[in-house]
PDB file of C-alpha atoms in Angstrom:
ATOM      1  CA  ASP V 101     -81.063  35.257   1.937  1.00  0.00           C
ATOM      2  CA  THR V 102     -80.630  34.514   5.604  1.00  0.00           C
ATOM      3  CA  GLU V 103     -81.853  37.038   8.168  1.00  0.00           C
ATOM      4  CA  VAL V 104     -79.442  35.706  10.760  1.00  0.00           C
ATOM      5  CA  THR V 105     -75.951  36.972   9.981  1.00  0.00           C
ATOM      6  CA  GLN V 106     -72.843  35.244  11.300  1.00  0.00           C
ATOM      7  CA  THR V 107     -69.287  36.524  11.135  1.00  0.00           C
ATOM      8  CA  PRO V 108     -66.688  35.502  10.282  1.00  0.00           C
ATOM      9  CA  LYS V 109     -67.608  32.829   7.728  1.00  0.00           C
ATOM     10  CA  HIS V 110     -64.300  31.046   8.279  1.00  0.00           C
ATOM     11  CA  LEU V 111     -61.876  31.137  11.196  1.00  0.00           C
ATOM     12  CA  VAL V 112     -58.554  29.399  11.699  1.00  0.00           C
ATOM     13  CA  MET V 113     -56.987  29.695  15.133  1.00  0.00           C
ATOM     14  CA  GLY V 114     -54.312  28.122  17.249  1.00  0.00           C
ATOM     15  CA  MET V 115     -55.023  26.368  20.510  1.00  0.00           C
ATOM     16  CA  THR V 116     -53.708  29.311  22.561  1.00  0.00           C
ATOM     17  CA  ASN V 117     -55.641  32.009  20.713  1.00  0.00           C
ATOM     18  CA  LYS V 118     -58.697  33.915  21.899  1.00  0.00           C
ATOM     19  CA  LYS V 119     -61.326  34.715  19.296  1.00  0.00           C
ATOM     20  CA  SER V 120     -65.042  35.453  19.115  1.00  0.00           C
ATOM     21  CA  LEU V 121     -67.874  34.435  16.825  1.00  0.00           C
ATOM     22  CA  LYS V 122     -70.633  36.934  16.214  1.00  0.00           C
ATOM     23  CA  CYS V 123     -74.299  36.488  15.375  1.00  0.00           C
ATOM     24  CA  GLU V 124     -76.823  39.211  14.602  1.00  0.00           C
ATOM     25  CA  GLN V 125     -80.545  39.208  13.841  1.00  0.00           C
ATOM     26  CA  HIS V 126     -82.922  42.102  13.275  1.00  0.00           C
ATOM     27  CA  MET V 127     -86.198  40.188  13.223  1.00  0.00           C
ATOM     28  CA  GLY V 128     -87.096  41.186  16.774  1.00  0.00           C
ATOM     29  CA  HIS V 129     -86.576  37.628  17.973  1.00  0.00           C
ATOM     30  CA  ARG V 130     -86.077  37.208  21.716  1.00  0.00           C
ATOM     31  CA  ALA V 131     -84.562  33.715  21.768  1.00  0.00           C
ATOM     32  CA  MET V 132     -81.131  32.938  20.295  1.00  0.00           C
ATOM     33  CA  TYR V 133     -79.164  29.714  20.035  1.00  0.00           C
ATOM     34  CA  TRP V 134     -75.690  28.318  19.370  1.00  0.00           C
ATOM     35  CA  TYR V 135     -75.303  24.919  17.687  1.00  0.00           C
ATOM     36  CA  LYS V 136     -72.213  22.901  16.769  1.00  0.00           C
ATOM     37  CA  GLN V 137     -72.172  20.692  13.684  1.00  0.00           C
ATOM     38  CA  LYS V 138     -69.408  18.227  12.930  1.00  0.00           C
ATOM     39  CA  ALA V 139     -68.921  16.851   9.430  1.00  0.00           C
ATOM     40  CA  LYS V 140     -71.683  14.477   8.290  1.00  0.00           C
ATOM     41  CA  LYS V 141     -73.484  14.862  11.644  1.00  0.00           C
ATOM     42  CA  PRO V 142     -76.633  16.785  12.609  1.00  0.00           C
ATOM     43  CA  PRO V 143     -76.406  20.103  14.484  1.00  0.00           C
ATOM     44  CA  GLU V 144     -76.174  19.777  18.280  1.00  0.00           C
ATOM     45  CA  LEU V 145     -77.449  22.434  20.657  1.00  0.00           C
ATOM     46  CA  MET V 146     -74.885  24.249  22.820  1.00  0.00           C
ATOM     47  CA  PHE V 147     -76.646  27.253  24.390  1.00  0.00           C
ATOM     48  CA  VAL V 148     -80.028  28.991  24.476  1.00  0.00           C
ATOM     49  CA  TYR V 149     -80.574  32.630  25.392  1.00  0.00           C
ATOM     50  CA  SER V 150     -84.032  33.946  26.138  1.00  0.00           C
ATOM     51  CA  TYR V 151     -84.581  37.675  26.664  1.00  0.00           C
ATOM     52  CA  GLU V 152     -80.791  38.089  26.873  1.00  0.00           C
ATOM     53  CA  LYS V 153     -80.467  35.570  29.711  1.00  0.00           C
ATOM     54  CA  LEU V 154     -78.840  32.158  29.419  1.00  0.00           C
ATOM     55  CA  SER V 155     -81.577  29.547  29.793  1.00  0.00           C
ATOM     56  CA  ILE V 156     -79.915  26.348  28.539  1.00  0.00           C
ATOM     57  CA  ASN V 157     -76.258  25.250  28.667  1.00  0.00           C
ATOM     58  CA  GLU V 158     -75.880  21.742  27.295  1.00  0.00           C
ATOM     59  CA  SER V 159     -72.865  20.956  29.496  1.00  0.00           C
ATOM     60  CA  VAL V 160     -70.558  22.791  27.126  1.00  0.00           C
ATOM     61  CA  PRO V 161     -66.870  23.071  28.210  1.00  0.00           C
ATOM     62  CA  SER V 162     -65.916  26.421  29.721  1.00  0.00           C
ATOM     63  CA  ARG V 163     -63.532  27.150  26.856  1.00  0.00           C
ATOM     64  CA  PHE V 164     -66.732  28.217  25.048  1.00  0.00           C
ATOM     65  CA  SER V 165     -68.237  31.323  26.641  1.00  0.00           C
ATOM     66  CA  PRO V 166     -71.490  32.765  25.269  1.00  0.00           C
ATOM     67  CA  GLU V 167     -72.589  36.351  25.654  1.00  0.00           C
ATOM     68  CA  CYS V 168     -75.776  38.177  24.707  1.00  0.00           C
ATOM     69  CA  PRO V 169     -75.084  41.937  24.922  1.00  0.00           C
ATOM     70  CA  ASN V 170     -78.521  42.866  23.562  1.00  0.00           C
ATOM     71  CA  SER V 171     -81.569  41.278  21.985  1.00  0.00           C
ATOM     72  CA  SER V 172     -80.084  41.410  18.469  1.00  0.00           C
ATOM     73  CA  LEU V 173     -76.599  40.169  19.154  1.00  0.00           C
ATOM     74  CA  LEU V 174     -75.111  36.880  20.324  1.00  0.00           C
ATOM     75  CA  ASN V 175     -71.406  36.199  20.734  1.00  0.00           C
ATOM     76  CA  LEU V 176     -69.443  33.039  21.363  1.00  0.00           C
ATOM     77  CA  HIS V 177     -66.025  33.658  22.927  1.00  0.00           C
ATOM     78  CA  LEU V 178     -63.425  31.001  22.295  1.00  0.00           C
ATOM     79  CA  HIS V 179     -60.296  30.333  24.339  1.00  0.00           C
ATOM     80  CA  ALA V 180     -57.832  27.444  24.494  1.00  0.00           C
ATOM     81  CA  LEU V 181     -59.793  25.316  22.061  1.00  0.00           C
ATOM     82  CA  GLN V 182     -58.816  21.782  21.091  1.00  0.00           C
ATOM     83  CA  PRO V 183     -58.496  20.314  17.583  1.00  0.00           C
ATOM     84  CA  GLU V 184     -61.711  18.334  18.153  1.00  0.00           C
ATOM     85  CA  ASP V 185     -63.554  21.648  18.466  1.00  0.00           C
ATOM     86  CA  SER V 186     -63.116  22.169  14.733  1.00  0.00           C
ATOM     87  CA  ALA V 187     -66.658  22.290  13.350  1.00  0.00           C
ATOM     88  CA  LEU V 188     -69.350  24.466  11.829  1.00  0.00           C
ATOM     89  CA  TYR V 189     -70.883  26.743  14.461  1.00  0.00           C
ATOM     90  CA  LEU V 190     -74.449  27.752  13.728  1.00  0.00           C
ATOM     91  CA  CYS V 191     -76.468  30.520  15.288  1.00  0.00           C
ATOM     92  CA  ALA V 192     -80.275  30.530  15.251  1.00  0.00           C
ATOM     93  CA  SER V 193     -83.094  32.697  16.542  1.00  0.00           C
ATOM     94  CA  SER V 194     -86.809  32.352  17.175  1.00  0.00           C
ATOM     95  CA  GLN V 195     -89.519  34.819  18.131  1.00  0.00           C
ATOM     96  CA  GLU V 196     -89.760  33.716  21.706  1.00  0.00           C
ATOM     97  CA  GLU V 197     -88.855  30.991  24.071  1.00  0.00           C
ATOM     98  CA  LYS V 198     -91.290  28.085  23.765  1.00  0.00           C
ATOM     99  CA  ARG V 199     -92.289  28.369  27.410  1.00  0.00           C
ATOM    100  CA  THR V 200     -93.674  31.873  26.897  1.00  0.00           C
ATOM    101  CA  GLY V 201     -94.504  32.055  23.194  1.00  0.00           C
ATOM    102  CA  GLY V 202     -95.409  28.536  22.170  1.00  0.00           C
ATOM    103  CA  SER V 203     -93.760  26.445  19.478  1.00  0.00           C
ATOM    104  CA  GLN V 204     -92.030  28.526  16.824  1.00  0.00           C
ATOM    105  CA  PRO V 205     -89.404  27.670  14.237  1.00  0.00           C
ATOM    106  CA  GLN V 206     -85.764  28.526  14.683  1.00  0.00           C
ATOM    107  CA  HIS V 207     -84.110  30.385  11.823  1.00  0.00           C
ATOM    108  CA  PHE V 208     -80.444  29.692  11.174  1.00  0.00           C
ATOM    109  CA  GLY V 209     -77.490  31.672   9.916  1.00  0.00           C
ATOM    110  CA  ASP V 210     -74.974  30.207   7.465  1.00  0.00           C
ATOM    111  CA  GLY V 211     -72.507  29.395  10.195  1.00  0.00           C
ATOM    112  CA  THR V 212     -68.832  29.963  10.966  1.00  0.00           C
ATOM    113  CA  ARG V 213     -66.497  27.198   9.900  1.00  0.00           C
ATOM    114  CA  LEU V 214     -63.880  26.939  12.626  1.00  0.00           C
ATOM    115  CA  SER V 215     -60.557  25.150  12.281  1.00  0.00           C
ATOM    116  CA  ILE V 216     -58.247  24.653  15.258  1.00  0.00           C
ATOM    117  CA  LEU V 217     -54.594  24.069  14.441  1.00  0.00           C
TER     118      LEU V 217
ATOM    119  CA  ASP F 284     -78.917   7.098  21.624  1.00  0.00           C
ATOM    120  CA  GLN F 285     -80.351   8.640  18.474  1.00  0.00           C
ATOM    121  CA  GLN F 286     -83.799   9.963  19.395  1.00  0.00           C
ATOM    122  CA  VAL F 287     -84.573  11.197  15.877  1.00  0.00           C
ATOM    123  CA  LYS F 288     -83.703   8.928  12.985  1.00  0.00           C
ATOM    124  CA  GLN F 289     -83.695   9.344   9.240  1.00  0.00           C
ATOM    125  CA  ASN F 290     -82.964   5.867   7.979  1.00  0.00           C
ATOM    126  CA  SER F 291     -82.551   6.772   4.315  1.00  0.00           C
ATOM    127  CA  PRO F 292     -79.284   8.664   3.767  1.00  0.00           C
ATOM    128  CA  SER F 293     -80.246   9.453   0.183  1.00  0.00           C
ATOM    129  CA  LEU F 294     -83.200   9.606  -2.176  1.00  0.00           C
ATOM    130  CA  SER F 295     -83.351  10.154  -5.926  1.00  0.00           C
ATOM    131  CA  VAL F 296     -86.584  11.331  -7.591  1.00  0.00           C
ATOM    132  CA  GLN F 297     -87.522  12.430 -11.073  1.00  0.00           C
ATOM    133  CA  GLU F 298     -88.629  16.008 -11.612  1.00  0.00           C
ATOM    134  CA  GLY F 299     -92.409  16.380 -11.341  1.00  0.00           C
ATOM    135  CA  ARG F 300     -92.858  13.274  -9.204  1.00  0.00           C
ATOM    136  CA  ILE F 301     -93.474  13.098  -5.457  1.00  0.00           C
ATOM    137  CA  SER F 302     -90.586  13.045  -2.975  1.00  0.00           C
ATOM    138  CA  ILE F 303     -91.304  11.380   0.369  1.00  0.00           C
ATOM    139  CA  LEU F 304     -88.797  11.821   3.165  1.00  0.00           C
ATOM    140  CA  ASN F 305     -89.243   9.862   6.377  1.00  0.00           C
ATOM    141  CA  CYS F 306     -88.290  10.387   9.981  1.00  0.00           C
ATOM    142  CA  ASP F 307     -88.806   8.231  13.085  1.00  0.00           C
ATOM    143  CA  TYR F 308     -88.491   9.276  16.705  1.00  0.00           C
ATOM    144  CA  THR F 309     -88.379   7.490  20.021  1.00  0.00           C
ATOM    145  CA  ASN F 310     -89.229  10.161  22.610  1.00  0.00           C
ATOM    146  CA  SER F 311     -92.950  10.498  23.299  1.00  0.00           C
ATOM    147  CA  MET F 312     -92.264  13.872  24.994  1.00  0.00           C
ATOM    148  CA  PHE F 313     -91.650  15.582  21.650  1.00  0.00           C
ATOM    149  CA  ASP F 314     -94.442  18.068  20.932  1.00  0.00           C
ATOM    150  CA  TYR F 315     -93.144  20.038  17.953  1.00  0.00           C
ATOM    151  CA  PHE F 316     -91.583  18.776  14.749  1.00  0.00           C
ATOM    152  CA  LEU F 317     -89.840  20.630  11.924  1.00  0.00           C
ATOM    153  CA  TRP F 318     -88.250  20.032   8.556  1.00  0.00           C
ATOM    154  CA  TYR F 319     -85.198  21.956   7.375  1.00  0.00           C
ATOM    155  CA  LYS F 320     -83.458  22.030   4.022  1.00  0.00           C
ATOM    156  CA  LYS F 321     -79.712  22.571   3.791  1.00  0.00           C
ATOM    157  CA  TYR F 322     -77.621  23.509   0.777  1.00  0.00           C
ATOM    158  CA  PRO F 323     -73.815  23.182   0.903  1.00  0.00           C
ATOM    159  CA  ALA F 324     -72.085  26.112   2.633  1.00  0.00           C
ATOM    160  CA  GLU F 325     -75.396  27.455   3.964  1.00  0.00           C
ATOM    161  CA  GLY F 326     -77.247  27.093   7.241  1.00  0.00           C
ATOM    162  CA  PRO F 327     -80.448  25.019   7.545  1.00  0.00           C
ATOM    163  CA  THR F 328     -83.492  26.748   6.063  1.00  0.00           C
ATOM    164  CA  PHE F 329     -86.817  26.222   7.799  1.00  0.00           C
ATOM    165  CA  LEU F 330     -89.419  24.564   5.564  1.00  0.00           C
ATOM    166  CA  ILE F 331     -92.447  23.495   7.538  1.00  0.00           C
ATOM    167  CA  SER F 332     -93.440  22.447  11.035  1.00  0.00           C
ATOM    168  CA  ILE F 333     -96.214  20.605  12.834  1.00  0.00           C
ATOM    169  CA  SER F 334     -97.455  20.529  16.405  1.00  0.00           C
ATOM    170  CA  SER F 335     -98.138  17.200  18.057  1.00  0.00           C
ATOM    171  CA  ILE F 336    -101.846  18.064  18.302  1.00  0.00           C
ATOM    172  CA  LYS F 337    -102.138  17.908  14.502  1.00  0.00           C
ATOM    173  CA  ASP F 338    -101.562  15.115  12.006  1.00  0.00           C
ATOM    174  CA  LYS F 339    -101.063  17.154   8.845  1.00  0.00           C
ATOM    175  CA  ASN F 340     -99.788  20.565   7.833  1.00  0.00           C
ATOM    176  CA  GLU F 341     -99.552  21.856   4.293  1.00  0.00           C
ATOM    177  CA  ASP F 342     -97.661  24.780   2.770  1.00  0.00           C
ATOM    178  CA  GLY F 343     -97.633  24.972  -0.997  1.00  0.00           C
ATOM    179  CA  ARG F 344     -95.753  22.001  -2.426  1.00  0.00           C
ATOM    180  CA  PHE F 345     -94.750  20.794   1.048  1.00  0.00           C
ATOM    181  CA  THR F 346     -96.909  18.652   3.344  1.00  0.00           C
ATOM    182  CA  VAL F 347     -95.844  17.177   6.658  1.00  0.00           C
ATOM    183  CA  PHE F 348     -97.661  14.185   8.124  1.00  0.00           C
ATOM    184  CA  LEU F 349     -97.396  13.100  11.748  1.00  0.00           C
ATOM    185  CA  ASN F 350     -98.358   9.626  12.987  1.00  0.00           C
ATOM    186  CA  LYS F 351     -97.979   9.794  16.749  1.00  0.00           C
ATOM    187  CA  SER F 352     -98.872   6.174  17.402  1.00  0.00           C
ATOM    188  CA  ALA F 353     -96.101   5.053  15.067  1.00  0.00           C
ATOM    189  CA  LYS F 354     -93.784   7.888  16.151  1.00  0.00           C
ATOM    190  CA  HIS F 355     -93.291   8.658  12.476  1.00  0.00           C
ATOM    191  CA  LEU F 356     -93.027  11.887  10.533  1.00  0.00           C
ATOM    192  CA  SER F 357     -92.898  12.353   6.766  1.00  0.00           C
ATOM    193  CA  LEU F 358     -92.389  15.233   4.358  1.00  0.00           C
ATOM    194  CA  HIS F 359     -94.052  15.113   0.943  1.00  0.00           C
ATOM    195  CA  ILE F 360     -92.860  17.394  -1.847  1.00  0.00           C
ATOM    196  CA  VAL F 361     -95.165  17.574  -4.863  1.00  0.00           C
ATOM    197  CA  PRO F 362     -94.172  18.213  -7.583  1.00  0.00           C
ATOM    198  CA  SER F 363     -90.451  17.814  -7.015  1.00  0.00           C
ATOM    199  CA  GLN F 364     -88.163  20.338  -8.722  1.00  0.00           C
ATOM    200  CA  PRO F 365     -84.407  20.256  -9.394  1.00  0.00           C
ATOM    201  CA  GLY F 366     -83.994  23.187  -6.976  1.00  0.00           C
ATOM    202  CA  ASP F 367     -85.266  20.918  -4.200  1.00  0.00           C
ATOM    203  CA  SER F 368     -82.023  18.944  -4.373  1.00  0.00           C
ATOM    204  CA  ALA F 369     -80.479  19.381  -0.924  1.00  0.00           C
ATOM    205  CA  VAL F 370     -80.042  17.638   2.428  1.00  0.00           C
ATOM    206  CA  TYR F 371     -83.257  17.497   4.454  1.00  0.00           C
ATOM    207  CA  PHE F 372     -83.194  17.317   8.250  1.00  0.00           C
ATOM    208  CA  CYS F 373     -86.129  16.543  10.466  1.00  0.00           C
ATOM    209  CA  ALA F 374     -85.973  17.956  13.982  1.00  0.00           C
ATOM    210  CA  ALA F 375     -88.027  17.526  17.127  1.00  0.00           C
ATOM    211  CA  SER F 376     -88.474  19.586  20.253  1.00  0.00           C
ATOM    212  CA  PRO F 377     -89.360  18.126  23.666  1.00  0.00           C
ATOM    213  CA  TYR F 378     -92.299  19.506  25.585  1.00  0.00           C
ATOM    214  CA  ASN F 379     -91.633  22.892  27.179  1.00  0.00           C
ATOM    215  CA  THR F 380     -88.031  23.267  25.994  1.00  0.00           C
ATOM    216  CA  ASP F 381     -86.453  25.088  23.072  1.00  0.00           C
ATOM    217  CA  LYS F 382     -84.018  22.298  22.407  1.00  0.00           C
ATOM    218  CA  LEU F 383     -84.091  20.940  18.840  1.00  0.00           C
ATOM    219  CA  ILE F 384     -82.885  17.404  18.254  1.00  0.00           C
ATOM    220  CA  PHE F 385     -81.984  16.754  14.648  1.00  0.00           C
ATOM    221  CA  GLY F 386     -82.017  13.610  12.561  1.00  0.00           C
ATOM    222  CA  THR F 387     -78.951  12.675  10.526  1.00  0.00           C
ATOM    223  CA  GLY F 388     -80.379  13.999   7.262  1.00  0.00           C
ATOM    224  CA  THR F 389     -81.473  12.650   3.884  1.00  0.00           C
ATOM    225  CA  ARG F 390     -79.841  13.842   0.688  1.00  0.00           C
ATOM    226  CA  LEU F 391     -82.519  14.404  -1.962  1.00  0.00           C
ATOM    227  CA  GLN F 392     -81.564  14.556  -5.604  1.00  0.00           C
ATOM    228  CA  VAL F 393     -84.204  15.597  -8.128  1.00  0.00           C
ATOM    229  CA  PHE F 394     -83.183  14.784 -11.687  1.00  0.00           C
ATOM    230  CA  PRO F 395     -84.773  16.040 -14.940  1.00  0.00           C
TER     231      PRO F 395
END
């Protein structure tokens, strides 16, 4: 059982649609992450939030817009995506940012499989 | 440039024997290393980690070894069980960042 919950599990959208991915954790973690994983490739970091503030953006295109409304919730807003954005999107959380809390493992959700038509 | 490499895409081991999964890295600024297991249609599950100040960490059937001079990391699973069959990713984190850089994964199959 994963303690990081992602919804929806699957999403199919057109290139002109606007949709959002949701991630929730109730472990009291203060750092949350978005990763993108293409088929047969390792996960690649997109964004890091620490104490509800964006701390890392790995040069992600602006058609991906993250939001952290509170310490338990992380959203990824999608708009005008391209077919190459089709991938598995993984959310993760850890107790604290490494800079303040030291090295701690990230715990992952099961992901949202996104298909862009 | 692949900073974290898992050169064996697959490994097959008999139940009860030892499984050894290997990982090499190139960046000497990595200070934290992790192993994750991934089943199909699920996210990566954290297994075990090790700080760069240590050379061994053990948790039940899982032991991680770190050889900093060789920039090499290994995961030992003893004894291997059929339920261990999955894809295993090693990951590394550079000093003072939360970024995780993953290897390409090794598919472990444990047969009876």
